[in-house]
Short mmCIF file of C-alpha atoms in Angstrom, two decimals:
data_model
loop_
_atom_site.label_atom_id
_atom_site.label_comp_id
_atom_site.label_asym_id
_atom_site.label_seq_id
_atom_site.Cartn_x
_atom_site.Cartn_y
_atom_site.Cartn_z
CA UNK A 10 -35.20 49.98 -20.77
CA UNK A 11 -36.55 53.26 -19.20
CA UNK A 12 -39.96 54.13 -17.52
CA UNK A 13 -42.26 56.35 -17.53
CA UNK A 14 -44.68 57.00 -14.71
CA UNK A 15 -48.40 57.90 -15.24
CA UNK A 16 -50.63 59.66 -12.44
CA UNK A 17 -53.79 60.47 -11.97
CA UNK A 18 -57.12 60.01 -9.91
CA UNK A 19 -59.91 58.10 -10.49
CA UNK A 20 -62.89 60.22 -11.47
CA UNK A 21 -66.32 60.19 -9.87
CA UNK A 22 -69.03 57.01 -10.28
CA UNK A 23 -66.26 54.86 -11.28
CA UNK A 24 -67.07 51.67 -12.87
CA UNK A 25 -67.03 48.64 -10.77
CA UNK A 26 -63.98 46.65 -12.03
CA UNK A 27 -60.38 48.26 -11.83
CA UNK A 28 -59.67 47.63 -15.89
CA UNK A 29 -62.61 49.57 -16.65
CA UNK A 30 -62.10 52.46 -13.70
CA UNK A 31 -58.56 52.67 -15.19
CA UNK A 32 -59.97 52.72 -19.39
CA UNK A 33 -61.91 55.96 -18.27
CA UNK A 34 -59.84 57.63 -16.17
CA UNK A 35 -56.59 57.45 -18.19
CA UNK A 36 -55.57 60.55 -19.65
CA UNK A 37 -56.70 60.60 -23.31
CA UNK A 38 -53.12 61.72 -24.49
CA UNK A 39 -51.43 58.20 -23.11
CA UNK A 40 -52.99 56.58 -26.07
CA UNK A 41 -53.12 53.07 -23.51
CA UNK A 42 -56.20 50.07 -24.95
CA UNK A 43 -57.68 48.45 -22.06
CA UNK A 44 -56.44 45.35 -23.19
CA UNK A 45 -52.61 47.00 -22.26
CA UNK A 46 -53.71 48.36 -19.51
CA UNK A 47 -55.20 44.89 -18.35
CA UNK A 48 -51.59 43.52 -19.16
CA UNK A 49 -50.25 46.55 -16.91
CA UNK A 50 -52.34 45.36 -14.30
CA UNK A 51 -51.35 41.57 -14.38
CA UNK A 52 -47.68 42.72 -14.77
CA UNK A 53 -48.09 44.40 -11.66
CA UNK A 54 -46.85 47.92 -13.01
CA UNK A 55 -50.24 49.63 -11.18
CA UNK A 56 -50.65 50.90 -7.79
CA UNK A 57 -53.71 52.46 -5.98
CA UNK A 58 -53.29 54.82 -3.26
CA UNK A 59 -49.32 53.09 -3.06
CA UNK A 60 -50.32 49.71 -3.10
CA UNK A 61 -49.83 47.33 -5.94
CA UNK A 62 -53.20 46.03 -7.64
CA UNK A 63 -52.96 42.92 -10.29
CA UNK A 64 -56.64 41.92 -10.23
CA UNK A 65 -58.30 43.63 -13.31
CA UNK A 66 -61.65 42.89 -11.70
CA UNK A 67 -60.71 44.86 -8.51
CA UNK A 68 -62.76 47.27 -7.21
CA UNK A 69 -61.56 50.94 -7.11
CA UNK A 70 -63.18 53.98 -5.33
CA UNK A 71 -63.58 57.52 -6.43
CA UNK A 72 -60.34 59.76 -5.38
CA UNK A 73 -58.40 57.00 -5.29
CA UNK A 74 -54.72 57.54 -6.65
CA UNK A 75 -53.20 55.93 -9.79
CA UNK A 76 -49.29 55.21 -10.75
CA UNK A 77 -48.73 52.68 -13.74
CA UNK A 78 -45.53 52.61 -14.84
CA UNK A 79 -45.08 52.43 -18.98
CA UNK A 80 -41.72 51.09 -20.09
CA UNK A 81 -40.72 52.68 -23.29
CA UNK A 82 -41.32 50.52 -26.12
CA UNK A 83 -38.86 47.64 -27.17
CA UNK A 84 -37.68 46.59 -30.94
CA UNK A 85 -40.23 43.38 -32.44
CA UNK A 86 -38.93 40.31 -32.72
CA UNK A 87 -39.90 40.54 -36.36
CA UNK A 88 -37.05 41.49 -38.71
CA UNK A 89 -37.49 44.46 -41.25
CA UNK A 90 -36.92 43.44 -45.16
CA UNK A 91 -36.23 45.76 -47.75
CA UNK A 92 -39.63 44.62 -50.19
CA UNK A 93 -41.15 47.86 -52.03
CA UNK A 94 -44.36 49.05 -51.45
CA UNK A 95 -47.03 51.15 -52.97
CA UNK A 96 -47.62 53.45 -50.59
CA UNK A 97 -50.88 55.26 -51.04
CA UNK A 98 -50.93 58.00 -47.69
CA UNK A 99 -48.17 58.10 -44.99
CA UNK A 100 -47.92 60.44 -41.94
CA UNK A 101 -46.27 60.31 -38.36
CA UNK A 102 -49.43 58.13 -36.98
CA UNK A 103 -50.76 55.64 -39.99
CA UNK A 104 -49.92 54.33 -43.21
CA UNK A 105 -52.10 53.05 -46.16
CA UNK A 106 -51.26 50.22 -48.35
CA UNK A 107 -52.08 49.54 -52.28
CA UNK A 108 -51.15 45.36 -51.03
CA UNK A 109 -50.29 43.33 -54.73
CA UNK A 110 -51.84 39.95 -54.39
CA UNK A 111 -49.43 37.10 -53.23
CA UNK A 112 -48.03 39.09 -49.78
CA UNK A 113 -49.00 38.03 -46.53
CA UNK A 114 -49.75 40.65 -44.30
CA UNK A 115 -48.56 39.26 -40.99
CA UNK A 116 -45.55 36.41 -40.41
CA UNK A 117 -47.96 32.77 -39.35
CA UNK A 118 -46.05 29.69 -39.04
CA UNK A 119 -46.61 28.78 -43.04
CA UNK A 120 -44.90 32.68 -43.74
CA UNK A 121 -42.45 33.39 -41.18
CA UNK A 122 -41.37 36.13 -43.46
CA UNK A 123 -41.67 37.89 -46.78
CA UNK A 124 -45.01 39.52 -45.05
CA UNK A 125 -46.34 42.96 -45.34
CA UNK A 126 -45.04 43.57 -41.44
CA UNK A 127 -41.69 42.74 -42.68
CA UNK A 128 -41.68 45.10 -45.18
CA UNK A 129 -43.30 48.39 -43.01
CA UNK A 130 -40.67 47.27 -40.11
CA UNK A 131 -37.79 48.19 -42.81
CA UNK A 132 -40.29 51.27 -44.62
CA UNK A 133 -41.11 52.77 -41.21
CA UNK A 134 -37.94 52.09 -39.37
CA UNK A 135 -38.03 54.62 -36.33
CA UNK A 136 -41.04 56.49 -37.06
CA UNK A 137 -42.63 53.57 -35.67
CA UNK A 138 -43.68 55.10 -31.76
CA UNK A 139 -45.08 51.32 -30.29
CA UNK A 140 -47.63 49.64 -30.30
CA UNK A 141 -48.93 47.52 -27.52
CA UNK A 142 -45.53 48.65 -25.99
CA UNK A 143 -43.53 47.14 -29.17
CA UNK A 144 -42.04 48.75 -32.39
CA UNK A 145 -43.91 47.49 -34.74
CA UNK A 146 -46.80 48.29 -37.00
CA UNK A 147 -50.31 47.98 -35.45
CA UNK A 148 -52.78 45.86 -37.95
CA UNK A 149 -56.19 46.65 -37.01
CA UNK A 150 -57.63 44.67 -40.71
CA UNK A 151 -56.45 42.03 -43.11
CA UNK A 152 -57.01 41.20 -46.30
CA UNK A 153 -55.92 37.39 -47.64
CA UNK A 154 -52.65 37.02 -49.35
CA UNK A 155 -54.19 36.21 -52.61
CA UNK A 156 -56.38 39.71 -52.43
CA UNK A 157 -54.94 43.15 -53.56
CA UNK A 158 -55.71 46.48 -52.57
CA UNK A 159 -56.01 49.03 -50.11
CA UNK A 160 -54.79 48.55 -46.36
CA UNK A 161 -54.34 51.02 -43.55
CA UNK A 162 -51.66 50.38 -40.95
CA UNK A 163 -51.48 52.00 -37.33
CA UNK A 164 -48.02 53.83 -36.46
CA UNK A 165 -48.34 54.66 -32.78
CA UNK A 166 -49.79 53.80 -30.03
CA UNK A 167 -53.12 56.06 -30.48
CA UNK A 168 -53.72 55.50 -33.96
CA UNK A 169 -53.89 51.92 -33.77
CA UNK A 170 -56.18 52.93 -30.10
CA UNK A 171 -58.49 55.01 -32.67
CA UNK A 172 -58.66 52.43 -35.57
CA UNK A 173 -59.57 49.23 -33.89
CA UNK A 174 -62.43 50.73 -32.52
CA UNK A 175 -63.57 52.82 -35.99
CA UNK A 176 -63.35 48.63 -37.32
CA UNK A 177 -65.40 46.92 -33.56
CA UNK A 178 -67.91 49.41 -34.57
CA UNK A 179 -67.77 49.17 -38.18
CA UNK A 180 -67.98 52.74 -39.03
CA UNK A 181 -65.14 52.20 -41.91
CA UNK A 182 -65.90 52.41 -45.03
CA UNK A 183 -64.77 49.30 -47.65
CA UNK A 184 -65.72 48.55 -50.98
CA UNK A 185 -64.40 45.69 -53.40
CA UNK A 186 -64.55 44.56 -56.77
CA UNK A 187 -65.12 41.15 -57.72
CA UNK A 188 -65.77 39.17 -60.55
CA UNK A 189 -67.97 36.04 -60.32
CA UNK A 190 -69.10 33.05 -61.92
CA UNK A 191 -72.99 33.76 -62.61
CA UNK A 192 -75.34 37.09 -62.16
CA UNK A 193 -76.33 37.85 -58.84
CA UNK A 194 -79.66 39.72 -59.59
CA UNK A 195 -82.96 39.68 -57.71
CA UNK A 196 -84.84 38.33 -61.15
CA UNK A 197 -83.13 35.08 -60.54
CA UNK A 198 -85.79 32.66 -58.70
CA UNK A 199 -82.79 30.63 -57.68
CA UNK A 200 -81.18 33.12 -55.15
CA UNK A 201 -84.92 34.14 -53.46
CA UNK A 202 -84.76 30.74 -52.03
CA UNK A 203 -81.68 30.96 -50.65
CA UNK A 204 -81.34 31.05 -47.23
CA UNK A 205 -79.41 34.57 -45.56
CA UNK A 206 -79.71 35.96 -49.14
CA UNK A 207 -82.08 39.30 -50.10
CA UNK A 208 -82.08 41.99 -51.63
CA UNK A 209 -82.63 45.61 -51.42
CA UNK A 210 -83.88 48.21 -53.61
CA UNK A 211 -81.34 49.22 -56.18
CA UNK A 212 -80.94 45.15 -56.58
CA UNK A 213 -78.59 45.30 -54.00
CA UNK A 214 -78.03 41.55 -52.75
CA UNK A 215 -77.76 41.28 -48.91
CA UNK A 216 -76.22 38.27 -47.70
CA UNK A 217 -76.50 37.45 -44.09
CA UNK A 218 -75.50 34.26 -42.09
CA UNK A 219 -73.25 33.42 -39.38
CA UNK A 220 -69.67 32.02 -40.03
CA UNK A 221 -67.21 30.09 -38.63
CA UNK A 222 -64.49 27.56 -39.56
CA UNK A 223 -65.14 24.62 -41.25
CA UNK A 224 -65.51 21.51 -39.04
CA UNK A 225 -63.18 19.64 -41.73
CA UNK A 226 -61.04 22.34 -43.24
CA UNK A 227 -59.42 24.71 -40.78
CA UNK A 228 -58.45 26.75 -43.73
CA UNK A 229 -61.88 27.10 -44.94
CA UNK A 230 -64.82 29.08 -43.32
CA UNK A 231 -68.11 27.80 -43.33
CA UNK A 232 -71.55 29.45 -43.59
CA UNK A 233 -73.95 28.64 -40.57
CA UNK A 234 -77.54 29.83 -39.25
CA UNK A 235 -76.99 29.01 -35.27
CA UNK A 236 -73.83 30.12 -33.43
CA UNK A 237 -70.62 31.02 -35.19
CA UNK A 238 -69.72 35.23 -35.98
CA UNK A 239 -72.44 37.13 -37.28
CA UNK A 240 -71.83 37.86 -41.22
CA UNK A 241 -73.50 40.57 -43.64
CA UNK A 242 -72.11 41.64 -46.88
CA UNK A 243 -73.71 43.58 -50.06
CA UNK A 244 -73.35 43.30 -53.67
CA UNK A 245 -74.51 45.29 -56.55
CA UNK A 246 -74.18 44.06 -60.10
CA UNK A 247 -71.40 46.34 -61.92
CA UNK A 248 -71.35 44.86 -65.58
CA UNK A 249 -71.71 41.48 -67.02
CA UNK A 250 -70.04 39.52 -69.69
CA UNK A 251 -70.59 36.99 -72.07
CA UNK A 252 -73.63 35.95 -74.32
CA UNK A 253 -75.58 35.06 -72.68
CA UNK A 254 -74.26 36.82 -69.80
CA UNK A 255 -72.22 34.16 -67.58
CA UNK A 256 -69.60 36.17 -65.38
CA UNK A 257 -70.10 39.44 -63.75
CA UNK A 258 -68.39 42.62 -62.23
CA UNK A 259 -69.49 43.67 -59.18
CA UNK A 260 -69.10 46.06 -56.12
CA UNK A 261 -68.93 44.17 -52.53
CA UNK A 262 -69.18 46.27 -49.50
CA UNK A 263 -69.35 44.86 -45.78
CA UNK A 264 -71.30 45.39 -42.79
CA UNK A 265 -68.55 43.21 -40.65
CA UNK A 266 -65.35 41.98 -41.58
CA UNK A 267 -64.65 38.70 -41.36
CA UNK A 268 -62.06 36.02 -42.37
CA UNK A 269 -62.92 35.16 -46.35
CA UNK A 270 -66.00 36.81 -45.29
CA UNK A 271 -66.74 37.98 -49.13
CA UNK A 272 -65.38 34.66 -50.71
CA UNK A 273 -67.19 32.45 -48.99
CA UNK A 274 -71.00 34.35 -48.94
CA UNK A 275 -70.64 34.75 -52.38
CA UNK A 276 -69.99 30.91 -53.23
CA UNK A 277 -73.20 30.59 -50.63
CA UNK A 278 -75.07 32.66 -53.05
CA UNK A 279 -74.23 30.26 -56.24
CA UNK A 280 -71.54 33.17 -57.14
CA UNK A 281 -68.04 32.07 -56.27
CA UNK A 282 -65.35 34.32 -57.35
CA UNK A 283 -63.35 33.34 -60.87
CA UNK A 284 -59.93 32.03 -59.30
CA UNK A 285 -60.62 31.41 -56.17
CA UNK A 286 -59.30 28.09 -55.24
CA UNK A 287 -60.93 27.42 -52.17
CA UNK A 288 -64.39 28.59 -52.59
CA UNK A 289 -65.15 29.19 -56.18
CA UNK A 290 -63.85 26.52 -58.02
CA UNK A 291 -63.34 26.17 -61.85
CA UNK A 292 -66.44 25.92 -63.58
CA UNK A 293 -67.10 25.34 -67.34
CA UNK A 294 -68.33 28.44 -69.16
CA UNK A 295 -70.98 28.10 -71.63
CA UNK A 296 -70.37 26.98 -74.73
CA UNK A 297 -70.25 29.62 -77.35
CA UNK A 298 -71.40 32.36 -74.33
CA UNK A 299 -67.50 33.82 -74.70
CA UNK A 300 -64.58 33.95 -76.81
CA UNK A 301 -61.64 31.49 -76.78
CA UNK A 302 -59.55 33.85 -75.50
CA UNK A 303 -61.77 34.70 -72.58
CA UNK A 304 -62.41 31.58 -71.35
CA UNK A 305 -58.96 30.38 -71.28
CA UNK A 306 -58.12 33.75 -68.65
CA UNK A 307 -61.08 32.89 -66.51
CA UNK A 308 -59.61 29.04 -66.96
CA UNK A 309 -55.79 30.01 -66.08
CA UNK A 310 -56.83 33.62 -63.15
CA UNK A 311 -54.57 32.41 -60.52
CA UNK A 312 -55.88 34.13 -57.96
CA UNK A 313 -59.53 35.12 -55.96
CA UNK A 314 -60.33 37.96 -58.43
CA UNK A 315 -60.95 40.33 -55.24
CA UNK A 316 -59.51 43.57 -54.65
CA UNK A 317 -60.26 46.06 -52.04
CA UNK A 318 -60.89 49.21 -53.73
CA UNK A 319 -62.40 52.12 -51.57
CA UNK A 320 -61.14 52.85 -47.47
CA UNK A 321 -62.69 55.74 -46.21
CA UNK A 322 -62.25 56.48 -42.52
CA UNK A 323 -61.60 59.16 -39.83
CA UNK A 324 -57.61 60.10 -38.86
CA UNK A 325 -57.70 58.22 -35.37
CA UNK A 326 -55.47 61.65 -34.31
CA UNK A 327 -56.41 64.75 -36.51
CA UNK A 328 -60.49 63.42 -36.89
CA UNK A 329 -59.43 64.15 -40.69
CA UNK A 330 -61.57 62.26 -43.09
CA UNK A 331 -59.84 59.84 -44.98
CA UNK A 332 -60.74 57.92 -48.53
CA UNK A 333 -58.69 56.54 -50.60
CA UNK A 334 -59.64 54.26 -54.10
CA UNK A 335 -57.12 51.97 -55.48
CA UNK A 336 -57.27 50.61 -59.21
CA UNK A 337 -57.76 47.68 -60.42
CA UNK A 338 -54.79 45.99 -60.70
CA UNK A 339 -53.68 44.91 -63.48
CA UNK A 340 -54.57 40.68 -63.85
CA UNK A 341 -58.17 41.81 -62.88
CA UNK A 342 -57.98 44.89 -65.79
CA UNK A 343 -56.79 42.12 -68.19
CA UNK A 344 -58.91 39.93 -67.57
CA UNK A 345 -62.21 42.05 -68.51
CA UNK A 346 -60.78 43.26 -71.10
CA UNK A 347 -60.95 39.31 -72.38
CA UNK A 348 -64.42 39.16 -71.23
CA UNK A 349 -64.94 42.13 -72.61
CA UNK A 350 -63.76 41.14 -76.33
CA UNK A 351 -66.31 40.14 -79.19
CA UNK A 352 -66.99 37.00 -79.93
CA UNK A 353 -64.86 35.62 -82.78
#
């Protein structure tokens, strides 16, 4: 596997630990995280002033001299497999996704293959520049296997450099759809004495709570007050169905991104989405509030009815920006038009 050798010097006021000298100093073009370069360090690839360093924490002085040595990138151990995709925007740097509901995006132990990776291995083939110093496509965001929608996927080295941070400082912007057992509005008494929900003007809910996994269900997150990942999504009604009104459209957007972050603040809320086996449940409808025909697809949706519908964010290369909507797809588009239906 070949080399390549980077030089430099490090700049003036350097910071006090060698990872972070090294983060700055880089030339911007090299496209190198300083979680790689850490790994250069500890691999013992970097020299100062001819001598090998492999303490991250290290101090460096200004003027001092820099070599790391890069090896070129090598094949993933992940095999490519010929599954179609919808792609929605491709160039030589990133790639965004319409995902169908039911693909994994990355192999786990329960889905060693069949994944979304799988599939952009064989899509991408040798456009693919590294990532992390491997071929293989850089996933900066997830949605759950179960969820459709829109997905953007790093190519190279510097767009997946560019897109994790645009997502650590949430600058990106995603909206969902949803539909959900119940009427989030800010009439309801209920949801004012909730605790982590409020709302904003334009009867925007805001939902805000810590999460983390459940201390019984390691599939499951739970919501907490104390510790955990700090959580805060919005939701605005859409349209609501049924009579009276018992299920509802609406538009989720979040502040952070978190695992089943959406799923499980809305179930919080008293608003668990139709489908969702883990967190919403099945509930019984109303009598009389919908048709026969609509109840049975809310009974038999066999899936979250979540889809991510808007990404909007800057080209991590060109400083383009970026948005893309996806439509509904179409188990969500049948099922409103059930809900939808008169009653008969």
């Amino acid at each position: 596997m070949g080399t390549r050798q980077i030089e430099f010097q490090i700049a003036a006021d350097p910071p006090p630990r060698l990872d972070k000298a090294l983060s700055r100093d880089v030339p911007a073009d090299e496209n190198l995280s300083r979680t790689r370069l850490t790994r250069l360090i500890e691999n013992g690839e970097v020299t100062i002033d001819g001598v090998e360093v492999r303490d991250p924490k290290a101090k460096v002085t200004e003027g001092a001299s820099v070599s790391i040595s890069v090896a070129e990138a090598e094949e993933s151990h992940i095999g490519p497999e010929d599954i179609p995709l919808n792609v929605v925007y491709e160039d030589a740097d990133l790639i965004v996704i319409n995902k169908p509901a039911g693909i994994v995006v990355h192999p786990a132990p329960g889905s060693p293959n069949g994944t979304l990776v799988n599939a952009l291995l064989h899509h991408c083939g040798k456009d693919l520049s590294g990532v992390g110093g491997v071929k293989r496509p850089g996933i900066v965001h997830r949605i759950d296997k179960e969820t459709s929608g829109l997905l953007v996927v790093a190519k190279s080295d510097a767009a997946h450099h560019g897109l994790a941070a645009q997502f650590e400082a949430h600058s990106v912007e995603r909206y969902y759809r949803a539909i959900c057992y119940g009427v989030p509005d800010a009439n309801d008494p209920r949801l004012r004495g909730i605790k982590g929900v409020s709302f904003e003007p334009g009867n925007i809910m805001r939902l805000t709570t810590q999460l983390t996994r459940h201390k019984n269900d390691r599939q499951k997150q739970a919501v907490l007050f104390h510790g955990g990942r700090h959580a805060v999504t919005r939701a605005r009604l859409v349209e609501t169905f049924g009579n009276p009104a018992g299920i509802a459209l609406i538009e989720c957007w979040l502040e952070t991104g978190r695992t089943h972050q959406i799923r499980v603040h809305m179930a919080h809320a008293g608003h668990g989405l139709v489908g969702d086996p883990v967190y919403g449940g099945k509930r019984k409808l109303a009598a009389k509030a919908f048709s026969a025909a609509a109840a049975e697809a809310v009974r038999s949706f066999p899936r979250q009815a979540l889809h991510a519908a808007v990404l909007g964010f800057e080209h991590p290369v060109t400083g383009e920006n970026l948005r893309f909507e996806a439509d509904l797809p179409n188990d969500m588009e049948f099922l409103i038009e059930q809900l939808r239906a008169p009653l008969t």
